[in-house]
C-alpha positions as a Python dict, from the first residue, in 0.01 Angstrom:
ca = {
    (1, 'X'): (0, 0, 0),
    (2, 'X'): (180, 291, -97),
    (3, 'X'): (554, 357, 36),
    (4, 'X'): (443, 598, 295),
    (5, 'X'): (211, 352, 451),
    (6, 'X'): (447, 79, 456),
    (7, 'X'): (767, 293, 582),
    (8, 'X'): (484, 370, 875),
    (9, 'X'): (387, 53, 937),
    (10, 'X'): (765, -45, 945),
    (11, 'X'): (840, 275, 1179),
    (12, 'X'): (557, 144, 1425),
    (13, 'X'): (613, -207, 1417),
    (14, 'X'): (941, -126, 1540),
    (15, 'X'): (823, 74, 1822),
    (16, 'X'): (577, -163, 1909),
    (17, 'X'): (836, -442, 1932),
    (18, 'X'): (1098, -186, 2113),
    (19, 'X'): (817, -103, 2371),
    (20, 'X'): (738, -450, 2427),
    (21, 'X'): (1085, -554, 2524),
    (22, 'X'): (1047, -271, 2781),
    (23, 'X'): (754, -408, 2865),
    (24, 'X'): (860, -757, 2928),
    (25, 'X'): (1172, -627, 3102),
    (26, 'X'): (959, -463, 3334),
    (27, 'X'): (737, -707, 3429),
    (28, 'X'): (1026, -936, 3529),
    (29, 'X'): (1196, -704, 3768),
    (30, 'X'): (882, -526, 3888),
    (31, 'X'): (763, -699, 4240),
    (32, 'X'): (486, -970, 4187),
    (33, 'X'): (109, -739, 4107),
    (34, 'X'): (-180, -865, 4195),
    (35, 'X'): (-384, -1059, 3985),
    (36, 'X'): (-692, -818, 3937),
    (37, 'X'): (-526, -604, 3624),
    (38, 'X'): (-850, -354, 3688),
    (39, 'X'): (-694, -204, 4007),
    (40, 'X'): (-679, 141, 3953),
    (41, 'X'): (-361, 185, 4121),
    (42, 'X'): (-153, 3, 3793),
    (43, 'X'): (-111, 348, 3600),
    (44, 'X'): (301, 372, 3604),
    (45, 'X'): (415, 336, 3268),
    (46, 'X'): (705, 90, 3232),
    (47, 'X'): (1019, 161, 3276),
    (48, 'X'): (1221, 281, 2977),
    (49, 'X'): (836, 370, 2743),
    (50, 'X'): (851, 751, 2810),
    (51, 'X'): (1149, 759, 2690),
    (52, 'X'): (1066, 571, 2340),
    (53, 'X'): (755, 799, 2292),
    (54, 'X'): (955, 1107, 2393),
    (55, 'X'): (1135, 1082, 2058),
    (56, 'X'): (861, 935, 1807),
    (57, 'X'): (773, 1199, 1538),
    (58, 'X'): (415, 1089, 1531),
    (59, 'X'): (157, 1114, 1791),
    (60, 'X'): (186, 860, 2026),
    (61, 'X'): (-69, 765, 2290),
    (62, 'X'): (-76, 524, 2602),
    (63, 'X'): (-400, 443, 2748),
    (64, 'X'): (-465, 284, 3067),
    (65, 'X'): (-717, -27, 3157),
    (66, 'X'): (-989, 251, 3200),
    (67, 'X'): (-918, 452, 2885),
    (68, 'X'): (-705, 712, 3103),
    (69, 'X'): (-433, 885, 2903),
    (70, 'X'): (-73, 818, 3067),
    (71, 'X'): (119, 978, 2842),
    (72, 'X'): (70, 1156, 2517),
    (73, 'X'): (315, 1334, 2300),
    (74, 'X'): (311, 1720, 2201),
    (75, 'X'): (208, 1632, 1859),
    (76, 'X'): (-128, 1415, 1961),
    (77, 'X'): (-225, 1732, 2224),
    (78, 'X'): (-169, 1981, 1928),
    (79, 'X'): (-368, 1800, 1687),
    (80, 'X'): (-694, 1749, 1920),
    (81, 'X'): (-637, 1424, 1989),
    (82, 'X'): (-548, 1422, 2366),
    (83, 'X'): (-744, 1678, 2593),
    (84, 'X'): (-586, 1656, 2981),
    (85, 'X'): (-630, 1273, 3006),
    (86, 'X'): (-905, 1206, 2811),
    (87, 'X'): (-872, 1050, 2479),
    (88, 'X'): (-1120, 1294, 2208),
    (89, 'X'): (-1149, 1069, 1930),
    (90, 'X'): (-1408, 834, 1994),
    (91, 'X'): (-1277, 602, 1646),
    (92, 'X'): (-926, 571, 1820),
    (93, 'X'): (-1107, 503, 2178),
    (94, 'X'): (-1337, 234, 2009),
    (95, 'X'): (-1036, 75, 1843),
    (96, 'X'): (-843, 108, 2193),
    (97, 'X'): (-1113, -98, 2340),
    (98, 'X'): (-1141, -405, 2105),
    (99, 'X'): (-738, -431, 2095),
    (100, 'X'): (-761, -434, 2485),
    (101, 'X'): (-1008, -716, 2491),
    (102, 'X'): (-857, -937, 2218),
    (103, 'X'): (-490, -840, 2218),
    (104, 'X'): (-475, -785, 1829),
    (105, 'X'): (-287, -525, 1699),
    (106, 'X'): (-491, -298, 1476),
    (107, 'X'): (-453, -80, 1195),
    (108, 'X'): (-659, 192, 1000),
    (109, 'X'): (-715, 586, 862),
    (110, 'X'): (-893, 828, 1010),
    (111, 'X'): (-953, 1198, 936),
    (112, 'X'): (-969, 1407, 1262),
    (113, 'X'): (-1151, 1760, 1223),
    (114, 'X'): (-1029, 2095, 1365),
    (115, 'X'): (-728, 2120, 1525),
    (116, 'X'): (-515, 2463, 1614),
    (117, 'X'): (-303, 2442, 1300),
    (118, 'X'): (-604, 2543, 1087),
    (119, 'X'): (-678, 2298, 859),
    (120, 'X'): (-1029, 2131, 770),
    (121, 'X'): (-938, 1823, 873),
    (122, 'X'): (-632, 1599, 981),
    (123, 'X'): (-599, 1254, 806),
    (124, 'X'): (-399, 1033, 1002),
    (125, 'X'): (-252, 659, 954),
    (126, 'X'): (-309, 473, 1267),
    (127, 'X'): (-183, 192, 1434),
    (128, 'X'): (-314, 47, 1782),
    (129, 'X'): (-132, -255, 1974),
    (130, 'X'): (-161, -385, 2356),
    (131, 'X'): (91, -299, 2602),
    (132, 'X'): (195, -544, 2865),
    (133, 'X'): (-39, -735, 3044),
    (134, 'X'): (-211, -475, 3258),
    (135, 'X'): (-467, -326, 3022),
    (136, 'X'): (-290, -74, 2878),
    (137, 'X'): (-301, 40, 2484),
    (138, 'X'): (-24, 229, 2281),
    (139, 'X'): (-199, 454, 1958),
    (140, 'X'): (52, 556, 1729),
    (141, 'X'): (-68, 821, 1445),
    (142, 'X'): (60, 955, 1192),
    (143, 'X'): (-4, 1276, 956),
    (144, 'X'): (-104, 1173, 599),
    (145, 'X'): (-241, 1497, 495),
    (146, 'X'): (58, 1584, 334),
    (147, 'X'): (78, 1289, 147),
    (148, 'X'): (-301, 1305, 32),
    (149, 'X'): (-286, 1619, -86),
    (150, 'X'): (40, 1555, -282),
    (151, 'X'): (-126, 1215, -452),
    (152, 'X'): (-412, 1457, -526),
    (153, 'X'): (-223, 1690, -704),
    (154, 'X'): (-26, 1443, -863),
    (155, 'X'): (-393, 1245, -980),
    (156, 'X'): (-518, 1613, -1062),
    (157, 'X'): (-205, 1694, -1258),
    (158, 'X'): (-201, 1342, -1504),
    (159, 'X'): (-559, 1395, -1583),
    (160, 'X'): (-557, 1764, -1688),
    (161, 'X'): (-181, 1649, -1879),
    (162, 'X'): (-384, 1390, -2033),
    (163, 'X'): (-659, 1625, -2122),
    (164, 'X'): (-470, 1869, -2296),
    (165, 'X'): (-234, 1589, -2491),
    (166, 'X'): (-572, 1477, -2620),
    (167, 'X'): (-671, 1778, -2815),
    (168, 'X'): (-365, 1853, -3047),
    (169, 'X'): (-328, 1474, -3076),
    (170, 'X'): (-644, 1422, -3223),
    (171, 'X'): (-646, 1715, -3443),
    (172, 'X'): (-316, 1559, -3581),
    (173, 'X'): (-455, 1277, -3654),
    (174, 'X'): (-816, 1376, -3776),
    (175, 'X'): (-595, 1676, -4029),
    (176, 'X'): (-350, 1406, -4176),
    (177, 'X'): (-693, 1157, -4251),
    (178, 'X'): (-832, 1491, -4436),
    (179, 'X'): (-511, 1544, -4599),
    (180, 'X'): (-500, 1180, -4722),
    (181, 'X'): (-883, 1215, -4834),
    (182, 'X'): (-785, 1578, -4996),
    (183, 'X'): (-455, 1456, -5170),
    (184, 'X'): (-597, 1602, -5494),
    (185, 'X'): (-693, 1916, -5374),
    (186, 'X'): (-337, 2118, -5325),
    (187, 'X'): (-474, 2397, -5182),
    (188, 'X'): (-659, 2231, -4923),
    (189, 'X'): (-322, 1995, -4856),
    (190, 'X'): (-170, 2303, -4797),
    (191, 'X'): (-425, 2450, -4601),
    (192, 'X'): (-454, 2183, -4344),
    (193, 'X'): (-87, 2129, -4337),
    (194, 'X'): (-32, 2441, -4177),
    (195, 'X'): (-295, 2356, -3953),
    (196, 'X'): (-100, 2051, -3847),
    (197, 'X'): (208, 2253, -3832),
    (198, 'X'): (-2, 2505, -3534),
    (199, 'X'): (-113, 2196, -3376),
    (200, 'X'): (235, 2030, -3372),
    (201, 'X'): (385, 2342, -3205),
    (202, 'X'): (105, 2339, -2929),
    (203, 'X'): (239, 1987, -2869),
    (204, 'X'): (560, 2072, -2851),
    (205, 'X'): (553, 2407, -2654),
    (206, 'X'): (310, 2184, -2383),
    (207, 'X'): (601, 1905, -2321),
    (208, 'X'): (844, 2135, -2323),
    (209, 'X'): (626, 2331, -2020),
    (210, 'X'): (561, 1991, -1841),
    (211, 'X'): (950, 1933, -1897),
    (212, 'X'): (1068, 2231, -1744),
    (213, 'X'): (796, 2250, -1444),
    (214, 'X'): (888, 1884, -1339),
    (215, 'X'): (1219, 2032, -1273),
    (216, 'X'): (1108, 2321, -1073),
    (217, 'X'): (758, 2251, -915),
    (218, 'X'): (957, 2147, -577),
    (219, 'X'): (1037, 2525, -511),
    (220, 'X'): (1375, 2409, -433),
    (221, 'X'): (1667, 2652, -419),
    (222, 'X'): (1911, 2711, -761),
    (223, 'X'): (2185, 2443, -661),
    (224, 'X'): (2461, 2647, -839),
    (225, 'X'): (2330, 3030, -876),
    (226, 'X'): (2517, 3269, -1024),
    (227, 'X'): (2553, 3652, -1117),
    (228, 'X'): (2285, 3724, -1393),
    (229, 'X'): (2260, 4069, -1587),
    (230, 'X'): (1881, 4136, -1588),
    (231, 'X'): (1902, 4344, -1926),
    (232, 'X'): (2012, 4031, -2102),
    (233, 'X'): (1754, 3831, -1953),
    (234, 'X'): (1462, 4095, -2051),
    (235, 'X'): (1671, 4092, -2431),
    (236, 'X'): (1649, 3741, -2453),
    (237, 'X'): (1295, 3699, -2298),
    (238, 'X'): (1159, 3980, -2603),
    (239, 'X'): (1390, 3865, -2875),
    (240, 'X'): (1161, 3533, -2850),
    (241, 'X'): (820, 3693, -2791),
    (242, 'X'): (861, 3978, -3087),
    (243, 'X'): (689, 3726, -3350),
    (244, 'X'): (398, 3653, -3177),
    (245, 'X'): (400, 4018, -3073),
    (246, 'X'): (469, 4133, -3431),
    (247, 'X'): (126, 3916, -3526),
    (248, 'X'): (-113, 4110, -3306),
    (249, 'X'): (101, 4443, -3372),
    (250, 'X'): (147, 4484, -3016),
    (251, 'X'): (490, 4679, -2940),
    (252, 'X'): (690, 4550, -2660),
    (253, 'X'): (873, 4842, -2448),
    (254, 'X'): (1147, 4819, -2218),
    (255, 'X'): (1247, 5060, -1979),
    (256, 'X'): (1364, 5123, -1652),
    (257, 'X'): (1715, 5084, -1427),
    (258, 'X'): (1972, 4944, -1655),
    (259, 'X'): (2239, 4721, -1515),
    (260, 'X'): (2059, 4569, -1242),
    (261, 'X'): (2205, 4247, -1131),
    (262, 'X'): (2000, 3916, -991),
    (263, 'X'): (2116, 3572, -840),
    (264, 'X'): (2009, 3309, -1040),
    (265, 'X'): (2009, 3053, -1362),
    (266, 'X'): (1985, 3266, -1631),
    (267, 'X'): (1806, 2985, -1843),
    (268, 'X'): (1496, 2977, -1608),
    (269, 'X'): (1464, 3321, -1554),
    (270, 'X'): (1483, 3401, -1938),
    (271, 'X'): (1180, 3114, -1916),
    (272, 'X'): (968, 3326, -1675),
    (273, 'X'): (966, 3605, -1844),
    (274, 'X'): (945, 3476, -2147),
    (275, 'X'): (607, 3316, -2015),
    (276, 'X'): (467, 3672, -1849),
    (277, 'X'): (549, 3864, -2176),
    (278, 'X'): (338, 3594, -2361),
    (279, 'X'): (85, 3595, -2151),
    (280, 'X'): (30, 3973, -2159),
    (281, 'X'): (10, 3929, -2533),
    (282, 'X'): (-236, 3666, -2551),
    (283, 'X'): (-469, 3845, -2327),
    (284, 'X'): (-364, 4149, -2506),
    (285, 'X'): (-603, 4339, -2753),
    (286, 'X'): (-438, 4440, -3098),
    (287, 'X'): (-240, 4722, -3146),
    (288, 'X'): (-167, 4824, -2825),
    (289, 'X'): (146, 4778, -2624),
    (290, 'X'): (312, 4514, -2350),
    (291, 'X'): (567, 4714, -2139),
    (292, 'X'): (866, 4535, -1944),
    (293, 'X'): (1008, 4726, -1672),
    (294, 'X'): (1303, 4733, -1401),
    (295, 'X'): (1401, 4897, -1098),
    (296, 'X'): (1587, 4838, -772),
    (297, 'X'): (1390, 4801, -436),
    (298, 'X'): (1633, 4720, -185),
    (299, 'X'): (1791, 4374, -120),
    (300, 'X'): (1562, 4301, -435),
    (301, 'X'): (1528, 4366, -788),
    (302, 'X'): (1153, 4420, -951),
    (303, 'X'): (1056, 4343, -1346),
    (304, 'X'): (689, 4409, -1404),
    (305, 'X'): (543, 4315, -1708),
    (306, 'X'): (211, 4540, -1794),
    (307, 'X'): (-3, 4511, -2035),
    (308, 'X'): (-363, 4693, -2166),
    (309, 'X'): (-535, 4340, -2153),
    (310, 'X'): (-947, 4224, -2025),
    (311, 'X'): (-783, 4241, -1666),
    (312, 'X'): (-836, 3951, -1446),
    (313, 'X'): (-1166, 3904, -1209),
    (314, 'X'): (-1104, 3998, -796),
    (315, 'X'): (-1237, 3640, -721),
    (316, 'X'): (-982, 3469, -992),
    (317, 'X'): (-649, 3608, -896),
    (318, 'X'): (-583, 3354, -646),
    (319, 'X'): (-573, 3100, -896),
    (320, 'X'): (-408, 3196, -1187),
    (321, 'X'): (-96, 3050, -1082),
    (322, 'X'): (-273, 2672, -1090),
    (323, 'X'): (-127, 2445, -1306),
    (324, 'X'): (-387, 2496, -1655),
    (325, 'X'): (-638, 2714, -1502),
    (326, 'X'): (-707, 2950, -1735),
    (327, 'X'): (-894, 3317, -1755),
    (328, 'X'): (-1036, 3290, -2070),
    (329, 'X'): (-1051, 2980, -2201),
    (330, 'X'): (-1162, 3014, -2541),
    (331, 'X'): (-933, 3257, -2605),
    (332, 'X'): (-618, 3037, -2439),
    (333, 'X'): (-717, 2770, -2665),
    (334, 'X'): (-697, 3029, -2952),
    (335, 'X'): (-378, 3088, -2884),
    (336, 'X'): (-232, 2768, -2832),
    (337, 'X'): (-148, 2849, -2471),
    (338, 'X'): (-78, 2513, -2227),
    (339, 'X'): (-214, 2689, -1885),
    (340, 'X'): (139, 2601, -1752),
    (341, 'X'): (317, 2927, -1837),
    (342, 'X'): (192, 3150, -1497),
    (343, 'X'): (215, 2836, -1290),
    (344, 'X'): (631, 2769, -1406),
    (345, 'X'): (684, 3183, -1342),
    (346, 'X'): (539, 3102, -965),
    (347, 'X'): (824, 2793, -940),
    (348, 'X'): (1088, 3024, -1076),
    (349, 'X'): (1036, 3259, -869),
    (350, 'X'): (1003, 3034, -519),
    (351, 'X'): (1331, 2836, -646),
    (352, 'X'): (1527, 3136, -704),
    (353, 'X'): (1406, 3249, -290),
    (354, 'X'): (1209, 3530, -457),
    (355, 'X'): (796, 3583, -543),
    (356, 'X'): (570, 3687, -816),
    (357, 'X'): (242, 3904, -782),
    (358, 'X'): (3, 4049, -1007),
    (359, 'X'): (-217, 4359, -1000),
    (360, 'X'): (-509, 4373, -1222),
    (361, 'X'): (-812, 4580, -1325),
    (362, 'X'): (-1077, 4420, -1565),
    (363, 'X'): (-1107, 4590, -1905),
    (364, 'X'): (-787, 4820, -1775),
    (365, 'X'): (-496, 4553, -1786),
    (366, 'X'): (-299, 4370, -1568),
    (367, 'X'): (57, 4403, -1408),
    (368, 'X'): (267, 4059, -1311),
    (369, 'X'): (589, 4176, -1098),
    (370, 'X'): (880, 3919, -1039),
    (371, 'X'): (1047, 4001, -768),
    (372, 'X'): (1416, 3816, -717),
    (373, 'X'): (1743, 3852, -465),
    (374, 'X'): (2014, 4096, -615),
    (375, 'X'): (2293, 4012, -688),
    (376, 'X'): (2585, 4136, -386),
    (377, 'X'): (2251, 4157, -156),
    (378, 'X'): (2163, 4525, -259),
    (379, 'X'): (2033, 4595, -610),
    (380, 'X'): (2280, 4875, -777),
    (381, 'X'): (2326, 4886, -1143),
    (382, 'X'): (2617, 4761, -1240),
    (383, 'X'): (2936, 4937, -1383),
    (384, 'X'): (2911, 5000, -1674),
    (385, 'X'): (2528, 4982, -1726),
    (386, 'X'): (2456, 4755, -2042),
    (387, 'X'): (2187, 4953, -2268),
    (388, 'X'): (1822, 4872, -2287),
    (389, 'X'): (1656, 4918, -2641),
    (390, 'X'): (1267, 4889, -2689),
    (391, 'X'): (1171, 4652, -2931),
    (392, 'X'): (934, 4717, -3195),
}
């Protein structure tokens, strides 16, 4: 049982045992009832149980000997589960039944469909126990979906990590058996120690990726952020892209306002746009060119990376901020790309309270724009401006 489940179970125990006491307590100083429990008139809750369920963060439920609802919280109305004082799941009305006629408490999952919040469907932790002596049920519920879909990611996000370790780990190992089986051969040991040299920096620029989205994938805010000069981020963020650049002899140009100030940690935002200006020159044809520009738009400050690329597909544009989803396959794996770089540019920019988008035409190029607070709440260039030079 995961921790969720059992912090329910422990939340719901305790309510079950607070309501009982109420319960009991009730039935002691309530005047004597008569003995036939079916009467329809025994519908008052006990004293002291509205109250409980008033402040429960799940969905609570009371039913009464005839399946009635008595009381229901705003959470089980809003998810479909109540409707006026009828009970609409016929699981959780089954279950109701068989705890009323054998007085075991009862637990289980369930997955409600449509509800007004929009979703598919609703999964829910459940947990159904007897109420007194008159008939009536309590159905506690609680919202897993969260939790589900964060286990799924999480299952989703091991295998693909696993997946992707796989392939430069076994070409490491299959290139140093050929190097052993080639050790008289010194052009060939040469040759295929290079090739373990590309696959060893694959390795390392995936872990480092993983590294740095663990610390950022919870879109949390900067806890310290500070003044950062966006010229010296864009200097910093080309100074380490001009290599690979250099190889395809694609020229990177910056323009725009100079002195434009963001809030921020200059270390992640030097990591975003390291990872857009990449990415445009991966998915960049040779000698063309990758432009990185600036300007002010209001409380915010814009850098748009563009560059002459295949484009990317209408139906694809949603996605290519998923953790290793990939374009163009082939040609990522050509490159040594991790499929992590778009998805740590779309953290960056939530944790620093700003967003990233992307225009794109196919065969024409694409356009990713990272869009972040400025600095003193309205971007200006600062005083003096520092100077922007285009690197070739």
């Amino acid at each position: 049982m995961s921790e969720m489940a059992m912090s329910f179970a422990a939340l719901a125990g305790f309510v079950v045992g607070a309501l009982a006491v109420l319960v009991y307590r009730h039935q002691i100083e309530a005047p004597r009832r008569r003995a036939d429990v079916a009467d329809p008139g025994v519908t008052a809750l006990p004293q002291g149980v509205a109250s409980v369920l008033a402040v429960l963060p799940s969905s609570a439920v009371v039913l009464d000997a005839h399946d009635r609802v008595l009381r229901a919280s705003s959470a089980a109305r809003a998810f479909g589960l109540v409707k006026g004082d009828r009970l609409m799941v016929a699981e959780l009305l089954a279950l109701a039944r068989k705890v009323r006629r054998d007085g075991e408490i009862r637990e289980t999952e369930i997955d409600v469909a449509g509800h007004r919040f929009g979703q598919d469907t609703t999964a829910f932790a459940v947990r159904v126990a007897p109420l007194g002596s008159v008939g009536q049920v309590l159905v506690l519920a609680e919202d897993q979906t969260e939790r589900r879909r964060v286990e799924a990611v999480r299952r989703d996000f091991v295998a693909n990590v696993s997946h992707e370790l796989k392939t430069p780990v076994g070409a490491l190992s299959l290139l140093a058996e050929t190097i052993q089986d080639a050790a008289d051969d010194p052009e060939a040991v040469t040759r295929f120690a290079a090739r373990m040299q590309h696959e060893a920096a694959r390795l390392t620029y995936l872990v480092q990726d993983i590294i740095t989205l663990s610390r950022i994938q919870g879109a949390e805010p900067i806890p310290a952020p500070g003044q950062v000069t966006v010229d010296e981020v864009i200097g910093a963020a080309v100074d380490h892209c001009n290599t690979r650049a250099g190889a395809k002899d694609i020229t990177l140009v910056v323009g725009g306002t100079e002195g434009l100030r963001v809030w921020g940690d200059e270390e992640l935002l030097v990591t975003a746009l390291r990872n857009l200006i990449a990415n445009a020159i991966a998915y960049s044809p040779e000698h063309t060119r990758v432009v990185v520009s600036t300007r002010p738009a209001g409380e915010s400050v814009e850098i748009s990376v563009s560059d002459q690329g295949i484009g990317i597909p209408e139906e694809l544009r949603e996605r290519i901020f998923e953790r290793f989803f990939r374009v163009d396959t082939a040609r990522s794996r050509a490159t040594g790309g991790t499929g992590l770089g778009l998805a740590i540019v779309k953290h960056v920019a939530a944790s620093h309270a700003g967003e990233v988008s992307v225009w794109s035409k196919e065969g024409s190029g694409s356009t990713f724009t990272l869009r972040l607070p400025a600095f003193g709440g309205t971007a200006v260039p600062a005083s003096p401006a520092i100077p922007l030079e285009a690197a070739q």
